[in-house]
């Protein structure tokens, strides 16, 4: 049995088998070949392996499913054996002296981009096939196989070098027990996603491929991982997990009770969701509404930006499912760790201070207007709150309002109904907190994003694991900015919610209530423990 210490994101526990998630970006390695002839031999062997794998997949699919599904693998065989593709890779190895991995990756990537830029939807979709073939060749070169998570039938703990938010959001499997990663920070979006899924995540672990298939325990409370635990320890943790489940079941008695302190102060409790699928957990936890729907997660894994019709359908659907409850959609917050292929964001030396969120939206108004029109149309179907991330100035909020008016005119010209969303600003920069009095005159509510407010107040990149011990959600400067924001909002008669992770920090709940915060919005499984804490607080004591 081995015990390893890391950085945990929550106090959750898990017992299960480790599955190693191998990522393409960790396979590519060096670009320059030490011995191009050897690289050519390696590539040709990987090519043969891939062709055989595709033939086997074709036969198996034909036998078990249908010829229509099997044809996909036949098409992949044809694409793989295309002479131009094959020769381009071989010439990158022999003439340019590239490693087999690099040659496959660079040729494949170029071809993918060529297809995904096409107007014809059929040809555009071929980009994903090229990506698939490229991955197959890369895995064949590494001598490993990729795990297909949706085919794992047993509950598992996922181990990876690093996980991006877009990879994490795809892993929302009911078989997933927890995450172990080498890279990553407890304040990143990947960590937030794990919290929303209600599973533990341990970061800063020196992962070892040989753990694949071994039994492990994650103890989020003690920040540690046990590999090959003995039976007694497994039993001890299974008991702890069961008593945790019982405690959650007991808390469900609070589900339909109000969040009110023992001396009568009522507060609204909402849920943060990242995809519409999280709505079920929010409803089960008795959320009074959705305080933050991170709309960008819908678009992260797509090859192209969803059009107005698609976005409208999703927002209307969310509104229908929340059935008249308070619903806040946050407009696109892409950039830094949240990247999407269609935006082709260039690398920046300080991405957190760079081109992200509202800055992207206001610099690419045609892209932003697609989302705004979809939101205006959805607002015709029920009361919708819309808020804007990363605001630092009045100029930005005025520019947004102008764009909204243009979108309204465009929709009216087409005879499409639109509603009047309730508008809000996220207070997640010190600048926004300091001009809260001015901002409050422009909008109907504030929502404090403490994750970013901490990042920008403490000059500390929330995605940088090396500095996360300096990240202090209790820092007096942060609390002072929150208090200023609440006071300014109330002077202008608008409500304030806290939707960052601090909202679920039970050691801060009393401070937030004393400041007069009107609502808290947290991950669904943090709702009931928070309500329990609130109901046991006395503000007069
Ligand atoms: C925040 O910054 O606190 C917030 C809620 O937004 P996100 O975590 O998505 O940046
Ligand atoms: Mg934020």
Coordinates of C-alpha atoms and ligand atoms in Angstrom, one line a residue:
X1 CA 0.0 0.0 0.0
X2 CA 1.3 3.5 -0.9
X3 CA 0.1 6.8 0.5
X4 CA 0.6 10.0 -1.5
X5 CA -0.3 13.5 -0.6
X6 CA -1.7 16.1 -3.0
X7 CA -4.0 19.1 -3.1
X8 CA -7.7 18.5 -2.7
X9 CA -10.6 20.5 -3.9
X10 CA -13.2 19.3 -1.4
X11 CA -13.7 16.9 1.5
X12 CA -15.3 14.2 -0.6
X13 CA -14.1 10.5 -0.5
X14 CA -13.9 7.8 -3.2
X15 CA -12.9 4.1 -3.4
X16 CA -12.4 2.6 -6.8
X17 CA -10.2 1.4 -9.6
X18 CA -7.9 3.8 -11.4
X19 CA -8.2 4.3 -15.1
X20 CA -5.5 6.3 -16.8
X21 CA -6.7 8.9 -19.3
X22 CA -3.9 9.3 -21.8
X23 CA -3.9 12.5 -23.7
X24 CA -2.7 13.2 -27.2
X25 CA -0.9 16.3 -26.2
X26 CA 1.3 14.2 -23.8
X27 CA 2.2 11.8 -26.6
X28 CA 3.5 14.3 -29.2
X29 CA 6.9 15.1 -27.5
X30 CA 9.9 16.4 -29.5
X31 CA 9.5 17.8 -33.0
X32 CA 13.1 17.0 -34.3
X33 CA 14.0 13.4 -35.1
X34 CA 17.3 12.0 -33.9
X35 CA 17.1 9.3 -36.6
X36 CA 14.5 10.0 -39.3
X37 CA 14.9 6.5 -40.8
X38 CA 13.9 4.9 -37.5
X39 CA 11.0 7.4 -37.3
X40 CA 9.8 6.3 -40.7
X41 CA 9.9 2.6 -39.7
X42 CA 7.9 3.5 -36.5
X43 CA 5.4 5.5 -38.5
X44 CA 4.9 2.6 -41.0
X45 CA 4.3 0.1 -38.2
X46 CA 1.8 2.5 -36.6
X47 CA 0.1 2.9 -39.9
X48 CA -0.2 -0.9 -40.3
X49 CA -1.5 -1.3 -36.7
X50 CA -4.1 1.4 -37.4
X51 CA -5.3 -0.2 -40.6
X52 CA -5.7 -3.5 -38.8
X53 CA -7.5 -1.9 -35.9
X54 CA -9.9 -0.3 -38.4
X55 CA -10.5 -3.5 -40.2
X56 CA -11.3 -5.3 -36.9
X57 CA -13.6 -2.5 -35.9
X58 CA -15.4 -2.7 -39.2
X59 CA -15.9 -6.5 -38.9
X60 CA -17.1 -6.2 -35.3
X61 CA -19.5 -3.3 -35.9
X62 CA -20.9 -5.1 -39.0
X63 CA -21.5 -8.2 -36.9
X64 CA -23.0 -6.4 -33.8
X65 CA -24.6 -3.3 -35.2
X66 CA -25.3 -2.4 -38.8
X67 CA -23.5 -1.8 -42.1
X68 CA -24.3 2.0 -41.8
X69 CA -22.2 2.2 -38.6
X70 CA -19.5 -0.1 -39.9
X71 CA -19.1 2.1 -42.9
X72 CA -17.6 4.8 -40.7
X73 CA -14.6 2.6 -40.1
X74 CA -14.3 1.8 -43.8
X75 CA -14.3 5.5 -44.5
X76 CA -11.5 6.0 -42.0
X77 CA -9.5 3.3 -43.7
X78 CA -9.9 5.1 -47.0
X79 CA -8.9 8.4 -45.5
X80 CA -5.9 6.9 -43.8
X81 CA -4.7 5.2 -46.9
X82 CA -5.1 8.4 -49.0
X83 CA -1.8 8.8 -50.7
X84 CA -1.5 12.5 -50.2
X85 CA -2.0 12.2 -46.4
X86 CA 0.4 9.3 -46.2
X87 CA 3.1 11.0 -48.3
X88 CA 2.8 14.3 -46.5
X89 CA 3.6 12.5 -43.2
X90 CA 6.4 10.5 -44.7
X91 CA 8.0 13.6 -46.3
X92 CA 7.7 15.5 -43.0
X93 CA 9.7 12.7 -41.4
X94 CA 12.3 12.2 -44.2
X95 CA 12.7 15.6 -45.8
X96 CA 12.0 17.9 -42.7
X97 CA 13.5 15.5 -40.1
X98 CA 10.4 15.4 -37.9
X99 CA 9.6 12.7 -35.4
X100 CA 6.8 10.3 -36.4
X101 CA 4.5 11.8 -33.7
X102 CA 5.2 15.4 -34.7
X103 CA 4.7 14.6 -38.5
X104 CA 1.4 12.9 -37.9
X105 CA 0.2 15.7 -35.6
X106 CA 1.2 18.6 -37.8
X107 CA -0.1 17.1 -41.1
X108 CA -3.3 15.9 -39.4
X109 CA -3.9 19.2 -37.7
X110 CA -3.5 21.1 -41.0
X111 CA -5.9 18.9 -42.7
X112 CA -8.4 19.2 -39.8
X113 CA -8.3 23.0 -40.1
X114 CA -8.7 22.8 -43.8
X115 CA -11.9 20.8 -43.5
X116 CA -13.4 22.6 -40.5
X117 CA -13.1 25.9 -42.4
X118 CA -15.3 24.6 -45.3
X119 CA -18.8 26.0 -45.9
X120 CA -20.3 22.6 -46.9
X121 CA -21.5 21.0 -43.6
X122 CA -20.8 17.4 -44.9
X123 CA -17.1 18.3 -45.7
X124 CA -16.8 20.3 -42.5
X125 CA -17.8 17.3 -40.5
X126 CA -14.9 15.3 -42.1
X127 CA -12.6 17.4 -39.8
X128 CA -13.6 15.2 -36.9
X129 CA -12.8 12.1 -38.9
X130 CA -9.3 13.3 -39.6
X131 CA -8.9 14.1 -35.9
X132 CA -9.9 10.6 -35.1
X133 CA -7.5 9.0 -37.5
X134 CA -4.7 11.3 -36.3
X135 CA -5.4 10.2 -32.7
X136 CA -5.4 6.5 -33.7
X137 CA -2.0 6.9 -35.4
X138 CA -0.6 8.7 -32.3
X139 CA -1.9 6.1 -29.9
X140 CA -0.5 3.4 -32.2
X141 CA 2.9 5.2 -32.1
X142 CA 2.8 5.3 -28.3
X143 CA 2.0 1.6 -28.2
X144 CA -1.0 2.5 -25.9
X145 CA -4.7 2.6 -26.3
X146 CA -7.0 5.4 -25.5
X147 CA -9.7 4.7 -22.9
X148 CA -13.2 5.3 -24.2
X149 CA -14.8 6.5 -21.0
X150 CA -18.3 5.9 -22.1
X151 CA -17.6 2.2 -22.5
X152 CA -16.4 1.7 -19.0
X153 CA -19.0 -0.2 -17.1
X154 CA -17.5 -0.2 -13.6
X155 CA -17.2 2.9 -11.4
X156 CA -13.7 4.3 -11.8
X157 CA -11.3 7.0 -10.6
X158 CA -9.8 8.9 -13.5
X159 CA -6.1 9.6 -13.5
X160 CA -4.6 12.1 -16.0
X161 CA -1.6 14.4 -16.3
X162 CA -3.8 17.4 -16.6
X163 CA -7.5 18.0 -17.5
X164 CA -8.8 21.0 -19.3
X165 CA -12.3 22.3 -18.4
X166 CA -13.5 21.0 -21.8
X167 CA -12.2 17.5 -21.2
X168 CA -13.6 17.5 -17.7
X169 CA -17.1 18.6 -18.8
X170 CA -17.2 15.7 -21.2
X171 CA -16.5 13.2 -18.4
X172 CA -19.8 13.8 -16.7
X173 CA -20.3 10.1 -16.4
X174 CA -22.3 8.4 -13.6
X175 CA -19.4 5.9 -13.3
X176 CA -16.9 8.6 -12.4
X177 CA -15.9 8.5 -8.8
X178 CA -13.1 11.1 -8.7
X179 CA -10.1 12.6 -10.4
X180 CA -6.3 12.4 -9.8
X181 CA -4.1 14.8 -11.8
X182 CA -0.5 15.9 -11.7
X183 CA -1.2 19.5 -13.0
X184 CA -4.1 21.7 -12.0
X185 CA -5.1 24.2 -9.3
X186 CA -7.9 23.8 -6.8
X187 CA -9.3 27.2 -8.0
X188 CA -9.4 26.3 -11.7
X189 CA -12.6 25.7 -13.7
X190 CA -11.7 22.0 -13.8
X191 CA -11.9 21.9 -10.0
X192 CA -15.2 23.8 -10.1
X193 CA -16.6 21.2 -12.5
X194 CA -15.5 18.4 -10.3
X195 CA -17.3 20.1 -7.4
X196 CA -20.5 20.4 -9.5
X197 CA -20.2 16.7 -10.3
X198 CA -19.9 16.1 -6.5
X199 CA -16.8 14.0 -6.8
X200 CA -13.4 14.5 -5.1
X201 CA -10.3 15.6 -7.1
X202 CA -6.7 15.4 -6.0
X203 CA -4.2 17.6 -7.8
X204 CA -0.3 17.9 -7.6
X205 CA 0.0 14.1 -7.5
X206 CA 3.1 12.5 -9.2
X207 CA 0.9 10.2 -11.2
X208 CA 2.3 6.8 -12.3
X209 CA 1.0 5.0 -15.4
X210 CA 1.5 1.6 -13.6
X211 CA -1.4 2.5 -11.3
X212 CA -3.9 1.9 -14.1
X213 CA -6.3 -0.8 -13.0
X214 CA -5.2 -0.7 -9.4
X215 CA -7.6 -0.1 -6.5
X216 CA -7.3 3.4 -4.8
X217 CA -8.8 5.6 -2.1
X218 CA -9.1 9.3 -2.5
X219 CA -9.4 11.1 0.9
X220 CA -10.3 14.7 -0.1
X221 CA -10.4 15.8 3.6
X222 CA -6.9 14.7 4.3
X223 CA -5.6 15.6 0.8
X224 CA -4.3 12.1 0.2
X225 CA -4.4 9.1 -2.0
X226 CA -3.9 5.4 -1.1
X227 CA -2.8 3.0 -3.9
X228 CA -3.5 -0.7 -3.3
X229 CA -5.1 -0.1 0.2
X230 CA -5.5 -3.2 2.4
X231 CA -9.0 -4.6 3.1
X232 CA -9.3 -3.0 6.5
X233 CA -8.7 0.5 5.1
X234 CA -11.1 -0.1 2.2
X235 CA -13.8 -1.1 4.7
X236 CA -13.1 1.9 6.9
X237 CA -13.5 4.2 3.9
X238 CA -16.6 2.4 2.7
X239 CA -18.2 3.0 6.2
X240 CA -17.2 6.7 6.0
X241 CA -18.7 7.0 2.5
X242 CA -21.9 5.4 3.7
X243 CA -22.2 7.6 6.7
X244 CA -21.6 10.6 4.4
X245 CA -24.5 9.4 2.2
X246 CA -26.7 9.0 5.3
X247 CA -25.9 12.5 6.4
X248 CA -26.8 13.9 2.9
X249 CA -30.1 11.9 3.1
X250 CA -30.8 13.4 6.5
X251 CA -30.2 16.9 5.1
X252 CA -32.7 16.3 2.4
X253 CA -35.4 17.0 5.0
X254 CA -34.4 20.7 4.6
X255 CA -35.0 20.5 0.8
X256 CA -38.3 22.5 0.9
X257 CA -37.6 24.6 3.9
X258 CA -36.5 28.2 3.6
X259 CA -32.9 29.3 4.1
X260 CA -33.6 31.5 7.1
X261 CA -31.4 32.2 10.1
X262 CA -32.6 31.4 13.6
X263 CA -33.4 35.1 14.1
X264 CA -35.4 35.4 10.9
X265 CA -33.1 36.7 8.2
X266 CA -34.2 35.1 4.9
X267 CA -31.7 34.5 2.1
X268 CA -32.2 33.0 -1.4
X269 CA -30.2 29.9 -2.3
X270 CA -29.6 29.2 -5.9
X271 CA -27.5 26.6 -7.8
X272 CA -24.6 27.1 -10.2
X273 CA -24.8 24.9 -13.2
X274 CA -22.4 24.3 -16.1
X275 CA -24.7 22.3 -18.4
X276 CA -28.5 21.8 -18.6
X277 CA -27.8 18.3 -17.3
X278 CA -26.9 19.8 -13.9
X279 CA -30.5 21.0 -13.5
X280 CA -31.6 17.7 -12.1
X281 CA -29.1 17.9 -9.2
X282 CA -30.1 21.5 -8.6
X283 CA -33.8 20.5 -8.4
X284 CA -33.1 17.5 -6.1
X285 CA -31.2 19.8 -3.8
X286 CA -34.1 22.2 -3.6
X287 CA -32.5 25.1 -5.3
X288 CA -34.8 28.2 -5.5
X289 CA -33.4 28.8 -8.9
X290 CA -30.2 29.0 -11.0
X291 CA -27.9 31.8 -9.8
X292 CA -25.2 31.1 -12.5
X293 CA -25.5 29.1 -15.7
X294 CA -22.0 29.2 -17.2
X295 CA -23.2 29.3 -20.8
X296 CA -19.7 28.8 -22.3
X297 CA -19.5 25.2 -21.3
X298 CA -22.2 24.5 -23.9
X299 CA -19.8 25.6 -26.6
X300 CA -16.4 24.4 -25.5
X301 CA -16.3 21.1 -27.2
X302 CA -17.8 22.2 -30.5
X303 CA -15.9 22.7 -33.7
X304 CA -18.1 25.7 -34.5
X305 CA -20.0 28.4 -32.6
X306 CA -23.6 27.3 -32.2
X307 CA -25.9 29.5 -34.3
X308 CA -28.8 31.7 -32.9
X309 CA -31.4 29.0 -33.4
X310 CA -29.4 26.4 -31.4
X311 CA -28.6 28.8 -28.6
X312 CA -32.2 30.0 -28.4
X313 CA -33.4 26.4 -28.2
X314 CA -31.0 25.7 -25.3
X315 CA -31.9 28.8 -23.3
X316 CA -35.6 28.4 -23.8
X317 CA -35.3 24.8 -22.7
X318 CA -33.5 25.8 -19.5
X319 CA -36.2 28.4 -18.8
X320 CA -38.9 25.8 -19.3
X321 CA -37.1 23.3 -17.0
X322 CA -36.7 25.9 -14.2
X323 CA -40.4 26.5 -14.6
X324 CA -40.7 30.1 -13.5
X325 CA -37.9 30.0 -10.9
X326 CA -35.1 32.6 -10.8
X327 CA -32.8 31.9 -13.7
X328 CA -29.5 33.7 -14.4
X329 CA -27.5 33.0 -17.6
X330 CA -24.0 34.4 -17.7
X331 CA -22.9 35.4 -21.2
X332 CA -19.8 33.7 -22.8
X333 CA -16.8 33.7 -20.5
X334 CA -14.2 32.1 -22.8
X335 CA -10.4 32.7 -22.7
X336 CA -7.7 31.7 -20.2
X337 CA -8.3 28.0 -19.4
X338 CA -11.6 27.8 -21.4
X339 CA -10.7 27.6 -25.0
X340 CA -12.8 26.6 -28.0
X341 CA -11.4 25.6 -31.4
X342 CA -13.6 28.0 -33.4
X343 CA -12.2 31.1 -31.5
X344 CA -8.6 30.1 -32.4
X345 CA -7.3 32.2 -29.4
X346 CA -3.6 33.0 -29.7
X347 CA -1.3 32.1 -26.8
X348 CA -0.8 35.1 -24.5
X349 CA 1.8 35.6 -21.8
X350 CA -0.8 36.7 -19.2
X351 CA -4.1 35.1 -20.3
X352 CA -6.0 36.0 -17.1
X353 CA -5.2 39.6 -17.8
X354 CA -5.8 39.3 -21.5
X355 CA -8.3 38.5 -24.1
X356 CA -11.2 36.8 -22.2
X357 CA -14.9 37.0 -21.4
X358 CA -16.5 40.4 -22.2
X359 CA -13.4 41.6 -24.0
X360 CA -13.8 38.8 -26.6
X361 CA -17.5 39.5 -26.9
X362 CA -17.1 43.3 -27.3
X363 CA -14.2 42.9 -29.8
X364 CA -16.2 40.4 -31.9
X365 CA -19.7 41.9 -31.8
X366 CA -21.0 39.7 -34.5
X367 CA -20.3 36.6 -32.4
X368 CA -21.7 38.2 -29.3
X369 CA -24.8 39.4 -31.0
X370 CA -25.7 35.8 -31.9
X371 CA -25.8 35.0 -28.2
X372 CA -27.6 38.3 -27.3
X373 CA -30.3 37.7 -29.9
X374 CA -30.8 34.1 -28.7
X375 CA -31.2 35.4 -25.1
X376 CA -33.6 38.2 -26.1
X377 CA -35.8 35.6 -27.9
X378 CA -35.6 33.2 -24.9
X379 CA -36.6 36.1 -22.6
X380 CA -40.0 36.2 -24.4
X381 CA -40.7 32.8 -23.0
X382 CA -40.3 33.6 -19.3
X383 CA -38.4 35.9 -16.9
X384 CA -34.7 35.6 -17.7
X385 CA -31.8 37.2 -15.9
X386 CA -28.7 37.8 -18.0
X387 CA -25.3 38.8 -16.6
X388 CA -22.0 39.9 -18.0
X389 CA -18.6 38.6 -16.8
X390 CA -15.3 40.4 -16.2
X391 CA -16.6 44.0 -16.3
X392 CA -14.2 46.7 -15.4
X393 CA -15.9 49.9 -16.7
X394 CA -19.2 51.7 -17.3
X395 CA -18.2 52.0 -21.0
X396 CA -18.5 48.2 -21.3
X397 CA -21.9 47.9 -19.8
X398 CA -23.2 50.8 -22.0
X399 CA -21.7 49.1 -25.1
X400 CA -23.5 45.9 -24.2
X401 CA -26.8 47.7 -23.8
X402 CA -26.3 49.4 -27.2
X403 CA -25.7 46.0 -28.8
X404 CA -28.8 44.6 -27.1
X405 CA -30.9 47.4 -28.6
X406 CA -29.4 46.7 -32.1
X407 CA -30.2 43.0 -31.6
X408 CA -33.8 43.8 -30.6
X409 CA -34.3 45.9 -33.7
X410 CA -32.9 43.1 -35.9
X411 CA -35.3 40.6 -34.3
X412 CA -38.3 43.0 -34.6
X413 CA -37.5 43.5 -38.3
X414 CA -37.8 39.8 -38.7
X415 CA -41.0 39.7 -36.7
X416 CA -39.5 37.5 -34.0
X417 CA -40.8 38.1 -30.5
X418 CA -38.3 39.2 -27.9
X419 CA -38.5 39.9 -24.1
X420 CA -36.8 42.1 -21.6
X421 CA -34.2 40.2 -19.7
X422 CA -33.3 41.5 -16.2
X423 CA -29.7 42.7 -16.6
X424 CA -26.8 42.2 -14.1
X425 CA -23.1 42.6 -13.8
X426 CA -20.7 40.2 -12.3
X427 CA -18.5 41.9 -9.8
X428 CA -15.2 40.0 -10.2
X429 CA -12.6 42.7 -10.7
X430 CA -11.6 45.2 -8.0
X431 CA -12.4 47.9 -10.6
X432 CA -16.0 46.8 -10.7
X433 CA -16.3 46.8 -6.9
X434 CA -14.8 50.2 -6.7
X435 CA -17.3 51.7 -9.2
X436 CA -20.2 49.6 -7.9
X437 CA -22.2 52.8 -7.2
X438 CA -22.0 53.8 -10.9
X439 CA -22.6 50.3 -12.2
X440 CA -25.6 49.9 -9.9
X441 CA -27.4 52.8 -11.8
X442 CA -27.0 50.8 -15.0
X443 CA -28.2 47.3 -14.0
X444 CA -30.8 45.5 -12.0
X445 CA -28.6 43.1 -9.9
X446 CA -25.0 42.2 -9.0
X447 CA -23.5 38.8 -8.7
X448 CA -20.1 38.6 -7.0
X449 CA -17.7 36.2 -8.7
X450 CA -15.3 35.6 -5.8
X451 CA -13.1 33.2 -7.7
X452 CA -12.0 35.9 -10.1
X453 CA -12.3 38.7 -7.6
X454 CA -9.8 36.9 -5.4
X455 CA -7.5 36.3 -8.5
X456 CA -7.5 40.0 -9.5
X457 CA -7.4 41.4 -5.9
X458 CA -4.5 39.2 -4.8
X459 CA -2.7 39.4 -8.1
X460 CA -2.7 35.6 -8.3
X461 CA -3.4 33.4 -11.3
X462 CA -6.1 31.0 -10.1
X463 CA -4.9 28.4 -12.6
X464 CA -1.3 28.4 -11.4
X465 CA -0.7 25.5 -9.1
X466 CA 2.6 27.0 -7.9
X467 CA 0.9 29.9 -6.1
X468 CA -2.3 28.4 -4.9
X469 CA -1.1 28.4 -1.3
X470 CA -1.1 32.2 -1.5
X471 CA -4.8 32.2 -2.7
X472 CA -6.8 33.4 0.4
X473 CA -10.5 33.6 0.0
X474 CA -10.6 35.1 3.6
X475 CA -8.2 38.0 2.7
X476 CA -9.5 41.2 4.4
X477 CA -9.1 43.1 1.1
X478 CA -11.4 40.7 -0.6
X479 CA -14.0 40.9 2.2
X480 CA -13.8 44.7 2.1
X481 CA -14.5 44.8 -1.7
X482 CA -17.5 42.4 -1.1
X483 CA -18.8 44.7 1.6
X484 CA -18.4 47.8 -0.6
X485 CA -20.3 46.1 -3.4
X486 CA -23.2 45.1 -1.2
X487 CA -23.4 48.6 0.4
X488 CA -23.4 50.2 -3.1
X489 CA -26.0 47.8 -4.5
X490 CA -28.3 48.5 -1.5
X491 CA -27.9 52.2 -1.8
X492 CA -29.4 51.9 -5.3
X493 CA -32.0 49.3 -4.3
X494 CA -30.6 46.3 -6.2
X495 CA -29.9 42.8 -4.9
X496 CA -26.5 41.1 -4.6
X497 CA -25.7 37.4 -4.9
X498 CA -22.4 35.7 -4.3
X499 CA -21.9 33.0 -7.0
X500 CA -18.1 32.3 -6.6
X501 CA -16.9 29.3 -4.6
X502 CA -16.7 31.4 -1.4
X503 CA -20.5 31.2 -1.4
X504 CA -20.2 27.6 -0.3
X505 CA -17.5 28.3 2.3
X506 CA -19.4 27.7 5.5
X507 CA -16.7 29.6 7.5
X508 CA -17.7 32.7 5.6
X509 CA -21.5 32.3 5.6
X510 CA -22.1 34.4 8.8
X511 CA -19.9 37.2 7.5
X512 CA -21.7 37.4 4.2
X513 CA -25.1 37.4 5.9
X514 CA -24.0 40.1 8.3
X515 CA -22.9 42.2 5.3
X516 CA -26.4 41.9 3.9
X517 CA -25.8 39.6 0.9
X518 CA -29.2 38.8 -0.5
X519 CA -28.5 35.4 -2.2
X520 CA -25.9 32.7 -2.5
X521 CA -25.4 30.5 -5.5
X522 CA -23.4 27.3 -5.1
X523 CA -22.7 23.9 -6.7
X524 CA -25.9 21.7 -6.3
X525 CA -24.4 19.4 -3.7
X526 CA -23.2 22.3 -1.5
X527 CA -26.8 23.6 -1.2
X528 CA -28.2 21.6 1.6
X529 CA -25.1 21.8 4.0
X530 CA -25.2 25.6 3.3
X531 CA -28.9 25.8 4.2
X532 CA -28.3 23.8 7.3
X533 CA -25.6 26.2 8.4
X534 CA -27.8 29.2 7.6
X535 CA -30.7 27.8 9.7
X536 CA -28.3 27.5 12.6
X537 CA -26.9 31.0 12.4
X538 CA -28.1 33.8 14.7
X539 CA -27.1 37.2 13.4
X540 CA -27.9 38.9 16.7
X541 CA -25.7 36.6 18.7
Ligands
LIG1 C1 -16.1 33.7 -10.3 O1 -15.2 34.2 -10.9 O2 -16.2 33.6 -9.1 C2 -17.2 33.0 -11.1 C3 -18.3 32.6 -10.5 O3 -17.0 32.8 -12.4 P1 -16.0 31.6 -12.9 O4 -15.6 30.8 -11.8 O5 -16.8 30.9 -14.0 O6 -14.9 32.4 -13.5
LIG2 MG1 -15.3 34.5 -13.0

